[in-house]
Amino acid sequence: MDRIFEKIFERGSHHSSFFEERQPCKNGTIKSLLIVIILFFGVEYFALTPITLRSPDFLFMFAVFIMIFIGLRSIFSVSFDKVGRYGLLLAGLIIAYVLIGQIMSSPIFNASAYQKQLNVDKDADFYKDNEKVNYQSIPVVDKDSAERLGDRKMGEIVDYVSQFEVDNSYEQINYNDKPYRVTTISYSDFIKWFTNHKEGLPAYIRVDMVTQESEVVRLKEGMKYSHSDLFFRNLKRHIRLHYPTMMFEEPTFEIDDNGHPYWIAPVYNYKIGLFGGKDITGAILVDAISGDSQYYKIDEVPTWIDRVYSADLLLAQLENWGKYGKGFLNTVFSQKGVLKPTDGYNYIALDDDVYIYTGLTSVSSDASNVGFALINMRTKEAKYYAISGAEEYSAMSSAEGKVQNLKYTATFPILINAGGQPTYFMSLKDSAGLVKQYAFVSVENYQIVATGESVAAAEKAYYQLLTDNGKVKVDIENKEIKGKITDIKEAVVNGNSNYYFKVEGSDVVFIAPISLSDRLPLAKIGDQVKVEYVEDGSMSEVVSSIVFE
């Protein structure tokens, strides 16, 4: 090995007199080491690589710096001695270790381990887990609509819009048992950061995905730590400084039950081989205002946190679960029993947690689902429902066809139990991205589709279609109430007028869109009304019809 390095060095020396013309530099090794250390910290300041041998990125960077050190030392000492030769050998071995480790950790050699990473309950009962729909917890707007609502609200605040811009993350969370999307604002540019960073970011945006109401939440004390902050208050740099050896994913924004802002950075490790089977092992919780941070093991994460596992990671593990059940070779040749997630997904709020939902279809892509998966984004609890039927995009097309004259587009649906039937629920948006109608589509028969200008109206029409088609209905409680209006208020939600009122003898708040009656704009306290609605057990109900008597 020494002779090989000597020959390489000698061959290079014939073509250059560089080393012959220079004298060795005193303390060349120390100078080289100091330069490399300074360069390392400079690169680390920007790259933020976890300093751990479990990270292939760090190992590769370490090998590169070894080669830089050897190069500088050779220049300073005007020689290429054993230290240089073995240093290059060490760098080569590290790079080979990373490459071989990644290959040996791949599904080719570990298909069974990848398949078992996600523990899926295949005997889950859809009807038991989804006994009754609470329409006050079903989101009717998607991320795109939430962005429009939040950006519009931000634009109404002149002193903010000139200094800040809205971050487009809009993470879905559960806030006080209701689905919301939340996002931060960020500094528009360096000048805006320089003039505002002392106070921090003064607000965040919260969008109610049921009522479609958006709100800019002003903070008593600004958020000092964020993605848009600079230097050591930059969020990732702040986390890396306090946890230099931990590997963490992109931090996401959440608020606790009191509306206090936090950042959640999922911490991961490799569970299969050297560098395969990435999985979450815990989370770093960072107070967005003070910067105080704490690490929690995965089973100790506070329950108010909704998103520890990213959607991409869960979908990758779900894909492996459906793909490698019969080994790696089966995925290449016969593909017997191989399943894959459909091309889209959505979120469902259940029991104060957020679940990711997607359909599962065969690899033949025959426009039908063989079942559905529901995965908790905090605990990774996964359930599989063996319900066959139309895949989501077929249902979306069916709903759009119902209102084709209006050219509405459907949001990606969520799976609910409506009338004792597995049902797709989705919103229908106009060209401006505003929600105009709602649709219910049967999973088993996507020709059974009902739409309406309110959730209650679409639901009522859907139940009638189920009855007409001989489908069994369960847990459907059609209610009627008569009495005088005791209180009434108007609110404009997403450009549509809605009326919130109470009827004597009931504590329920009734919600009626203006499309139900031309009399609603003239309604007042004391008017006698007859209201019909489908009861879902909440303290606010969307009415399906209202008659003034």
PDB file of N, CA and C in Angstrom, residues 123 181 192 504 510:
ATOM      1  N   ASP A 123     -57.553  -5.952  11.930  1.00  0.00           N
ATOM      2  CA  ASP A 123     -58.889  -6.363  12.355  1.00  0.00           C
ATOM      3  C   ASP A 123     -59.716  -5.195  12.883  1.00  0.00           C
ATOM      4  N   ARG A 181     -56.094  24.909  11.178  1.00  0.00           N
ATOM      5  CA  ARG A 181     -54.787  25.013  10.539  1.00  0.00           C
ATOM      6  C   ARG A 181     -54.116  26.263  11.090  1.00  0.00           C
ATOM      7  N   LYS A 192     -36.543  44.177   7.096  1.00  0.00           N
ATOM      8  CA  LYS A 192     -37.691  44.012   7.996  1.00  0.00           C
ATOM      9  C   LYS A 192     -37.285  43.217   9.241  1.00  0.00           C
ATOM     10  N   GLU A 504     -86.302  29.284  21.700  1.00  0.00           N
ATOM     11  CA  GLU A 504     -86.705  29.125  23.108  1.00  0.00           C
ATOM     12  C   GLU A 504     -86.861  27.640  23.451  1.00  0.00           C
ATOM     13  N   PHE A 510     -78.188  27.213  16.552  1.00  0.00           N
ATOM     14  CA  PHE A 510     -78.507  26.739  15.202  1.00  0.00           C
ATOM     15  C   PHE A 510     -77.806  27.631  14.176  1.00  0.00           C
TER      16      PHE A 510
END
